[in-house]
Amino acid sequence: MTIIDGKQTAEEYKAALKQEVKEFVAKGKRPPCLAILLIGNNGASETYVANKLKTCHDVGFSASLYRFENTVSENEVLTCINELNFNSNVDGIIVQSPFPNHISPQKINEAIHPAKDVDGFHPMNAGRLQQNKPCYISATPKGIMQLIEKYKIETQGKHCVVVGRSNIVGMPMSILLSRNSKPGNCTVTICHSKTVDLASFTKRADILIAAIGSPELITADMIKEGAVVFDVGITRVADKTAKSGYRLKGDINCDEAAPKSSYITPVPGGVGPMTIIGLLQNTLLAAKNAIYN
Ligand code: NDP
């Protein structure tokens, strides 16, 4: 059994990104620039944004943070996005989720120009992904694909079960693994909250990807012997013994599942660090594609 080290892999990709940025800037280009919009003061979002800003800094990107109160109107956020769409000093735009209820994720995602949509959530990028055309691939599935490559995990002909069908993780993940490419060529089953008898599907997975957001919902008895297991879920679970008052839990009980698996990602330190890498790779690509830089 191998524990997939997302942290170490991300460090290797970070070094490669840093070198690419250096070469890009040496050609007389300005460094790639990511604009991050953050609404409200959700603790987890603050942490994710701080990590994104730090990693941008580490690889030589510039990054700017646009903060909004929880009560900000949808129009104000859309106006900010529109200005950034036209700002030739900005290559990528992301809005940290979750949003307050009065702000429509769909409107926000569709407001970002597809050429600056480095999260890959715009329907244009999602559609191009489905058609196997060049596009910005959603960062988490992109990160998982890179872990599959790095660990030389065979995917062709394998049965992959993706639990979760969000536009951010589950759906693009299922598309990537079912595409006629390498990695790819899996037979993919997608499960969701209405799936009856989830275990009957997960038990047949050669590759299991859990993107649910329900701590340790998937137990060892639901996993096939020798399966490759990716745990995307991250939930803060209250724990008085932890300094922060909480612990991060995945969708899978890693301690129990690990002995049954051939490869498994821990939480934290598995998929999470590669998500930031995927985002930064997309931003560098946007900077390279930009006609104004
Ligand atoms: P969503 O809430 O958008 O989607 C969750 C999916 O899980 C839905 O499709 C839902 O089904 C399904 N689901 C919920 N309950 C069950 C159940 N009991 N059985 C089977 N399926 C179920 O979440 P996201 O996709 O955005 O994120 C999922 C998790 O991954 C979260 O913990 C999130 O924090 C984490 N995450 C981690 C990232 C990382 O970098 N590691 C990046 C992004 C997300 P239905 O469609 O029917 O509602």
CSV table of C-alpha atoms and ligand atoms in Angstrom, one decimal:
chain,number,residue,atom,x,y,z
A,1,MET,CA,0.0,0.0,0.0
A,2,THR,CA,1.3,3.4,-0.9
A,3,ILE,CA,0.2,6.7,0.7
A,4,ILE,CA,0.0,9.3,-2.1
A,5,ASP,CA,2.0,12.3,-0.9
A,6,GLY,CA,0.2,15.3,-2.4
A,7,LYS,CA,2.3,17.7,-0.4
A,8,GLN,CA,5.6,16.4,-1.8
A,9,THR,CA,4.2,16.2,-5.3
A,10,ALA,CA,2.9,19.7,-5.0
A,11,GLU,CA,6.3,20.9,-4.0
A,12,GLU,CA,7.9,19.4,-7.1
A,13,TYR,CA,5.2,21.0,-9.3
A,14,LYS,CA,5.8,24.3,-7.5
A,15,ALA,CA,9.5,24.3,-8.3
A,16,ALA,CA,8.7,23.6,-12.0
A,17,LEU,CA,6.1,26.5,-12.0
A,18,LYS,CA,8.7,28.8,-10.4
A,19,GLN,CA,11.2,28.0,-13.1
A,20,GLU,CA,8.5,28.5,-15.9
A,21,VAL,CA,7.6,31.9,-14.4
A,22,LYS,CA,11.2,32.9,-14.4
A,23,GLU,CA,11.6,32.0,-18.0
A,24,PHE,CA,8.4,33.8,-18.9
A,25,VAL,CA,9.4,37.0,-17.2
A,26,ALA,CA,12.9,36.8,-18.7
A,27,LYS,CA,11.1,37.1,-22.1
A,28,GLY,CA,10.0,40.6,-21.0
A,29,LYS,CA,6.5,39.5,-19.9
A,30,ARG,CA,5.0,40.6,-16.6
A,31,PRO,CA,4.5,37.9,-14.0
A,32,PRO,CA,1.1,36.0,-14.2
A,33,CYS,CA,-1.5,37.7,-12.0
A,34,LEU,CA,-4.4,36.1,-10.2
A,35,ALA,CA,-7.3,38.1,-8.8
A,36,ILE,CA,-9.1,36.4,-5.9
A,37,LEU,CA,-12.5,37.6,-4.7
A,38,LEU,CA,-13.5,36.7,-1.1
A,39,ILE,CA,-17.0,37.3,0.2
A,40,GLY,CA,-17.6,37.2,4.0
A,41,ASN,CA,-15.3,35.7,6.6
A,42,ASN,CA,-15.8,32.0,6.5
A,43,GLY,CA,-12.8,30.5,8.4
A,44,ALA,CA,-12.1,27.7,5.9
A,45,SER,CA,-12.3,30.2,3.0
A,46,GLU,CA,-9.9,32.5,4.7
A,47,THR,CA,-7.4,29.6,5.1
A,48,TYR,CA,-7.8,28.5,1.5
A,49,VAL,CA,-7.3,32.1,0.2
A,50,ALA,CA,-4.3,32.7,2.4
A,51,ASN,CA,-2.7,29.5,1.0
A,52,LYS,CA,-3.5,30.5,-2.6
A,53,LEU,CA,-1.9,33.9,-2.0
A,54,LYS,CA,1.1,32.5,-0.4
A,55,THR,CA,1.7,29.9,-3.2
A,56,CYS,CA,1.3,32.6,-5.8
A,57,HIS,CA,3.9,34.6,-4.0
A,58,ASP,CA,6.2,31.5,-3.7
A,59,VAL,CA,6.2,30.8,-7.5
A,60,GLY,CA,6.6,34.5,-8.5
A,61,PHE,CA,3.0,35.4,-9.5
A,62,SER,CA,1.4,38.6,-8.5
A,63,ALA,CA,-2.0,38.2,-6.8
A,64,SER,CA,-4.6,40.6,-5.5
A,65,LEU,CA,-7.3,40.0,-3.0
A,66,TYR,CA,-10.8,41.7,-3.3
A,67,ARG,CA,-12.7,41.4,-0.1
A,68,PHE,CA,-16.4,41.9,0.3
A,69,GLU,CA,-18.7,41.9,3.3
A,70,ASN,CA,-21.2,39.1,3.6
A,71,THR,CA,-24.0,41.6,2.8
A,72,VAL,CA,-22.4,42.7,-0.5
A,73,SER,CA,-24.9,42.8,-3.4
A,74,GLU,CA,-24.6,40.4,-6.3
A,75,ASN,CA,-24.3,43.4,-8.6
A,76,GLU,CA,-21.3,44.8,-6.8
A,77,VAL,CA,-19.5,41.5,-7.1
A,78,LEU,CA,-20.5,41.2,-10.8
A,79,THR,CA,-19.2,44.8,-11.4
A,80,CYS,CA,-15.9,43.9,-9.8
A,81,ILE,CA,-15.6,40.8,-12.0
A,82,ASN,CA,-16.5,42.8,-15.1
A,83,GLU,CA,-13.7,45.4,-14.3
A,84,LEU,CA,-11.2,42.6,-13.8
A,85,ASN,CA,-12.3,41.0,-17.1
A,86,PHE,CA,-11.2,44.2,-18.9
A,87,ASN,CA,-8.1,44.7,-16.7
A,88,SER,CA,-5.1,43.8,-18.9
A,89,ASN,CA,-2.9,43.4,-15.8
A,90,VAL,CA,-5.0,40.4,-14.6
A,91,ASP,CA,-4.8,36.9,-16.1
A,92,GLY,CA,-7.0,34.8,-13.9
A,93,ILE,CA,-10.1,35.5,-11.7
A,94,ILE,CA,-11.5,33.3,-9.1
A,95,VAL,CA,-14.3,33.8,-6.5
A,96,GLN,CA,-13.7,31.7,-3.4
A,97,SER,CA,-16.8,29.6,-2.5
A,98,PRO,CA,-19.0,29.2,-0.6
A,99,PHE,CA,-21.1,32.3,-1.4
A,100,PRO,CA,-23.8,33.9,0.7
A,101,ASN,CA,-27.3,32.6,-0.2
A,102,HIS,CA,-28.3,35.8,-2.0
A,103,ILE,CA,-25.4,35.4,-4.5
A,104,SER,CA,-25.9,33.0,-7.4
A,105,PRO,CA,-22.8,30.8,-8.0
A,106,GLN,CA,-24.1,30.3,-11.6
A,107,LYS,CA,-24.2,34.0,-12.3
A,108,ILE,CA,-20.8,34.5,-10.8
A,109,ASN,CA,-19.2,31.7,-12.8
A,110,GLU,CA,-20.7,32.9,-16.0
A,111,ALA,CA,-19.6,36.5,-15.4
A,112,ILE,CA,-15.9,35.6,-15.4
A,113,HIS,CA,-14.5,35.8,-19.0
A,114,PRO,CA,-13.7,32.2,-20.2
A,115,ALA,CA,-10.2,33.3,-21.0
A,116,LYS,CA,-9.7,34.3,-17.3
A,117,ASP,CA,-11.7,31.4,-15.8
A,118,VAL,CA,-8.8,29.7,-14.2
A,119,ASP,CA,-11.1,27.7,-11.9
A,120,GLY,CA,-12.6,26.2,-15.1
A,121,PHE,CA,-16.2,26.7,-13.9
A,122,HIS,CA,-17.5,28.7,-16.8
A,123,PRO,CA,-19.9,26.6,-19.1
A,124,MET,CA,-17.6,27.4,-22.0
A,125,ASN,CA,-14.7,25.6,-20.3
A,126,ALA,CA,-16.9,22.9,-18.9
A,127,GLY,CA,-18.3,22.2,-22.4
A,128,ARG,CA,-14.8,22.3,-24.0
A,129,LEU,CA,-13.6,19.8,-21.4
A,130,GLN,CA,-16.5,17.5,-22.3
A,131,GLN,CA,-15.5,17.7,-26.0
A,132,ASN,CA,-11.8,17.1,-25.2
A,133,LYS,CA,-10.8,20.5,-26.5
A,134,PRO,CA,-8.2,22.8,-24.9
A,135,CYS,CA,-9.7,24.5,-21.8
A,136,TYR,CA,-9.1,25.4,-18.2
A,137,ILE,CA,-9.6,22.2,-16.3
A,138,SER,CA,-11.1,22.6,-12.8
A,139,ALA,CA,-8.2,22.6,-10.4
A,140,THR,CA,-9.0,19.6,-8.1
A,141,PRO,CA,-9.7,17.0,-10.9
A,142,LYS,CA,-6.6,18.4,-12.7
A,143,GLY,CA,-4.5,17.8,-9.6
A,144,ILE,CA,-5.8,14.3,-9.2
A,145,MET,CA,-5.0,13.5,-12.9
A,146,GLN,CA,-1.4,14.7,-12.1
A,147,LEU,CA,-1.2,12.5,-9.1
A,148,ILE,CA,-2.3,9.5,-11.2
A,149,GLU,CA,0.4,10.3,-13.7
A,150,LYS,CA,3.1,10.9,-11.1
A,151,TYR,CA,2.3,7.6,-9.3
A,152,LYS,CA,2.0,5.8,-12.7
A,153,ILE,CA,-1.4,4.5,-11.8
A,154,GLU,CA,-3.0,2.4,-14.7
A,155,THR,CA,-6.4,3.7,-15.6
A,156,GLN,CA,-7.2,2.1,-18.9
A,157,GLY,CA,-10.0,-0.4,-18.7
A,158,LYS,CA,-10.4,0.2,-14.9
A,159,HIS,CA,-13.8,0.7,-13.3
A,160,CYS,CA,-13.7,4.1,-11.6
A,161,VAL,CA,-16.5,5.1,-9.2
A,162,VAL,CA,-16.8,8.9,-8.5
A,163,VAL,CA,-19.0,9.7,-5.5
A,164,GLY,CA,-20.2,13.3,-6.0
A,165,ARG,CA,-21.4,15.0,-9.1
A,166,SER,CA,-20.6,18.7,-8.5
A,167,ASN,CA,-19.5,20.9,-11.4
A,168,ILE,CA,-16.3,21.6,-9.4
A,169,VAL,CA,-15.1,18.1,-8.7
A,170,GLY,CA,-17.2,15.0,-9.4
A,171,MET,CA,-18.5,15.8,-12.9
A,172,PRO,CA,-15.2,17.0,-14.4
A,173,MET,CA,-13.4,14.2,-12.7
A,174,SER,CA,-15.7,11.6,-14.3
A,175,ILE,CA,-15.3,13.3,-17.7
A,176,LEU,CA,-11.5,13.3,-17.5
A,177,LEU,CA,-11.2,9.6,-16.5
A,178,SER,CA,-13.7,8.5,-19.2
A,179,ARG,CA,-12.0,10.4,-22.0
A,180,ASN,CA,-10.1,8.5,-24.7
A,181,SER,CA,-6.7,9.6,-23.4
A,182,LYS,CA,-3.9,8.6,-21.0
A,183,PRO,CA,-4.7,8.7,-18.1
A,184,GLY,CA,-8.3,8.0,-19.0
A,185,ASN,CA,-10.2,5.2,-20.7
A,186,CYS,CA,-11.9,4.2,-17.5
A,187,THR,CA,-15.4,2.9,-17.3
A,188,VAL,CA,-16.9,5.5,-14.9
A,189,THR,CA,-19.8,5.2,-12.6
A,190,ILE,CA,-21.1,8.4,-10.9
A,191,CYS,CA,-22.8,8.2,-7.5
A,192,HIS,CA,-24.7,10.9,-5.6
A,193,SER,CA,-27.0,11.5,-2.7
A,194,LYS,CA,-29.9,9.7,-4.5
A,195,THR,CA,-27.8,6.6,-5.2
A,196,VAL,CA,-29.4,3.5,-3.7
A,197,ASP,CA,-27.0,1.2,-1.9
A,198,LEU,CA,-23.8,3.2,-2.4
A,199,ALA,CA,-21.6,0.4,-1.0
A,200,SER,CA,-22.7,-1.9,-3.9
A,201,PHE,CA,-21.0,0.5,-6.3
A,202,THR,CA,-18.0,1.6,-4.3
A,203,LYS,CA,-17.1,-2.1,-3.6
A,204,ARG,CA,-16.7,-2.6,-7.4
A,205,ALA,CA,-14.4,0.4,-7.9
A,206,ASP,CA,-10.8,-0.2,-9.0
A,207,ILE,CA,-10.4,3.5,-8.6
A,208,LEU,CA,-12.6,5.2,-6.0
A,209,ILE,CA,-12.9,9.0,-5.9
A,210,ALA,CA,-14.9,10.5,-3.0
A,211,ALA,CA,-16.0,14.1,-3.3
A,212,ILE,CA,-18.9,14.3,-0.9
A,213,GLY,CA,-18.1,16.5,2.1
A,214,SER,CA,-19.5,14.0,4.6
A,215,PRO,CA,-16.8,13.0,7.1
A,216,GLU,CA,-15.8,9.3,6.9
A,217,LEU,CA,-19.0,8.3,5.1
A,218,ILE,CA,-17.0,5.7,3.2
A,219,THR,CA,-15.8,3.0,5.5
A,220,ALA,CA,-13.2,0.2,4.8
A,221,ASP,CA,-15.9,-2.4,4.2
A,222,MET,CA,-17.1,-0.3,1.2
A,223,ILE,CA,-13.8,-0.5,-0.6
A,224,LYS,CA,-12.5,-3.3,-2.9
A,225,GLU,CA,-9.2,-5.0,-1.9
A,226,GLY,CA,-6.4,-3.3,-3.8
A,227,ALA,CA,-8.4,-0.3,-4.9
A,228,VAL,CA,-6.8,3.1,-5.7
A,229,VAL,CA,-8.5,5.6,-3.4
A,230,PHE,CA,-8.7,9.4,-3.8
A,231,ASP,CA,-10.3,11.3,-0.9
A,232,VAL,CA,-11.3,14.8,-2.0
A,233,GLY,CA,-13.5,15.6,1.0
A,234,ILE,CA,-12.4,18.1,3.6
A,235,THR,CA,-14.6,18.9,6.5
A,236,ARG,CA,-13.8,20.7,9.7
A,237,VAL,CA,-15.0,18.5,12.6
A,238,ALA,CA,-15.0,20.0,16.1
A,239,ASP,CA,-12.3,18.6,18.4
A,240,LYS,CA,-11.6,20.1,21.8
A,241,THR,CA,-8.2,18.3,21.9
A,242,ALA,CA,-7.0,20.1,18.8
A,243,LYS,CA,-5.3,23.5,19.2
A,244,SER,CA,-7.5,25.0,16.5
A,245,GLY,CA,-10.7,23.5,18.0
A,246,TYR,CA,-11.2,21.3,14.9
A,247,ARG,CA,-9.7,18.6,12.8
A,248,LEU,CA,-9.9,18.1,9.1
A,249,LYS,CA,-11.7,14.9,8.1
A,250,GLY,CA,-11.9,13.3,4.7
A,251,ASP,CA,-14.9,11.4,3.3
A,252,ILE,CA,-13.0,8.2,3.9
A,253,ASN,CA,-11.6,6.7,7.1
A,254,CYS,CA,-8.0,6.6,5.9
A,255,ASP,CA,-6.6,4.6,8.8
A,256,GLU,CA,-9.1,1.8,8.2
A,257,ALA,CA,-9.1,2.0,4.4
A,258,ALA,CA,-5.4,2.2,3.9
A,259,PRO,CA,-4.5,-1.5,4.5
A,260,LYS,CA,-7.1,-2.5,1.9
A,261,SER,CA,-6.0,0.0,-0.8
A,262,SER,CA,-3.1,-0.1,-3.2
A,263,TYR,CA,-2.8,3.7,-3.2
A,264,ILE,CA,-4.6,6.2,-1.0
A,265,THR,CA,-4.6,9.9,-0.4
A,266,PRO,CA,-4.6,11.2,3.2
A,267,VAL,CA,-6.5,14.2,4.4
A,268,PRO,CA,-4.9,16.6,4.8
A,269,GLY,CA,-1.8,16.3,2.5
A,270,GLY,CA,-3.4,14.4,-0.4
A,271,VAL,CA,-5.5,16.0,-3.0
A,272,GLY,CA,-5.6,19.5,-1.4
A,273,PRO,CA,-2.1,20.7,-2.1
A,274,MET,CA,-2.5,19.6,-5.8
A,275,THR,CA,-5.6,21.7,-6.1
A,276,ILE,CA,-3.6,24.9,-5.7
A,277,ILE,CA,-1.1,23.7,-8.2
A,278,GLY,CA,-3.8,23.1,-10.7
A,279,LEU,CA,-5.1,26.6,-10.2
A,280,LEU,CA,-1.6,28.2,-10.6
A,281,GLN,CA,-0.9,26.1,-13.7
A,282,ASN,CA,-4.2,27.4,-15.2
A,283,THR,CA,-3.2,31.0,-14.3
A,284,LEU,CA,0.2,30.6,-16.0
A,285,LEU,CA,-1.5,29.2,-19.0
A,286,ALA,CA,-3.9,32.1,-19.1
A,287,ALA,CA,-0.9,34.5,-18.9
A,288,LYS,CA,0.8,32.7,-21.8
A,289,ASN,CA,-2.4,32.8,-23.8
A,290,ALA,CA,-3.1,36.4,-23.1
A,291,ILE,CA,-2.9,38.7,-26.2
A,292,TYR,CA,-2.3,41.8,-24.1
A,293,ASN,CA,0.9,40.7,-22.2
B,1,NDP,P1,-20.9,19.6,-3.3
B,1,NDP,O1,-21.7,19.7,-2.0
B,1,NDP,O2,-21.1,20.5,-4.4
B,1,NDP,O3,-21.2,18.1,-3.9
B,1,NDP,C1,-21.3,17.0,-3.0
B,1,NDP,C2,-21.7,15.8,-3.8
B,1,NDP,O4,-21.8,14.7,-2.9
B,1,NDP,C3,-23.1,16.0,-4.5
B,1,NDP,O5,-23.1,15.5,-5.8
B,1,NDP,C4,-24.0,15.1,-3.6
B,1,NDP,O6,-25.1,14.5,-4.3
B,1,NDP,C5,-23.0,14.0,-3.1
B,1,NDP,N1,-23.5,13.4,-1.9
B,1,NDP,C6,-23.9,14.1,-0.7
B,1,NDP,N2,-24.2,13.1,0.2
B,1,NDP,C7,-24.1,11.9,-0.4
B,1,NDP,C8,-24.3,10.6,0.1
B,1,NDP,N3,-24.7,10.3,1.3
B,1,NDP,N4,-24.0,9.6,-0.8
B,1,NDP,C9,-23.5,9.8,-2.0
B,1,NDP,N5,-23.3,11.1,-2.5
B,1,NDP,C10,-23.6,12.1,-1.7
B,1,NDP,O7,-19.4,19.5,-2.8
B,1,NDP,P2,-18.0,19.7,-3.7
B,1,NDP,O8,-18.0,18.8,-4.8
B,1,NDP,O9,-17.8,21.1,-3.9
B,1,NDP,O10,-17.0,19.2,-2.6
B,1,NDP,C11,-17.0,17.9,-2.0
B,1,NDP,C12,-16.0,17.8,-0.9
B,1,NDP,O11,-14.7,18.1,-1.4
B,1,NDP,C13,-16.2,18.9,0.2
B,1,NDP,O12,-15.8,18.3,1.4
B,1,NDP,C14,-15.2,20.0,-0.2
B,1,NDP,O13,-14.8,20.7,0.9
B,1,NDP,C15,-14.1,19.2,-0.7
B,1,NDP,N6,-13.3,19.9,-1.7
B,1,NDP,C16,-11.9,19.7,-1.5
B,1,NDP,C17,-11.1,20.2,-2.4
B,1,NDP,C18,-9.6,20.0,-2.2
B,1,NDP,O14,-8.8,20.7,-2.7
B,1,NDP,N7,-9.2,18.9,-1.6
B,1,NDP,C19,-11.5,21.1,-3.5
B,1,NDP,C20,-12.9,21.2,-3.6
B,1,NDP,C21,-13.8,20.6,-2.7
B,1,NDP,P3,-26.3,15.4,-4.9
B,1,NDP,O15,-25.7,16.0,-6.2
B,1,NDP,O16,-27.4,14.5,-5.1
B,1,NDP,O17,-26.6,16.5,-4.0
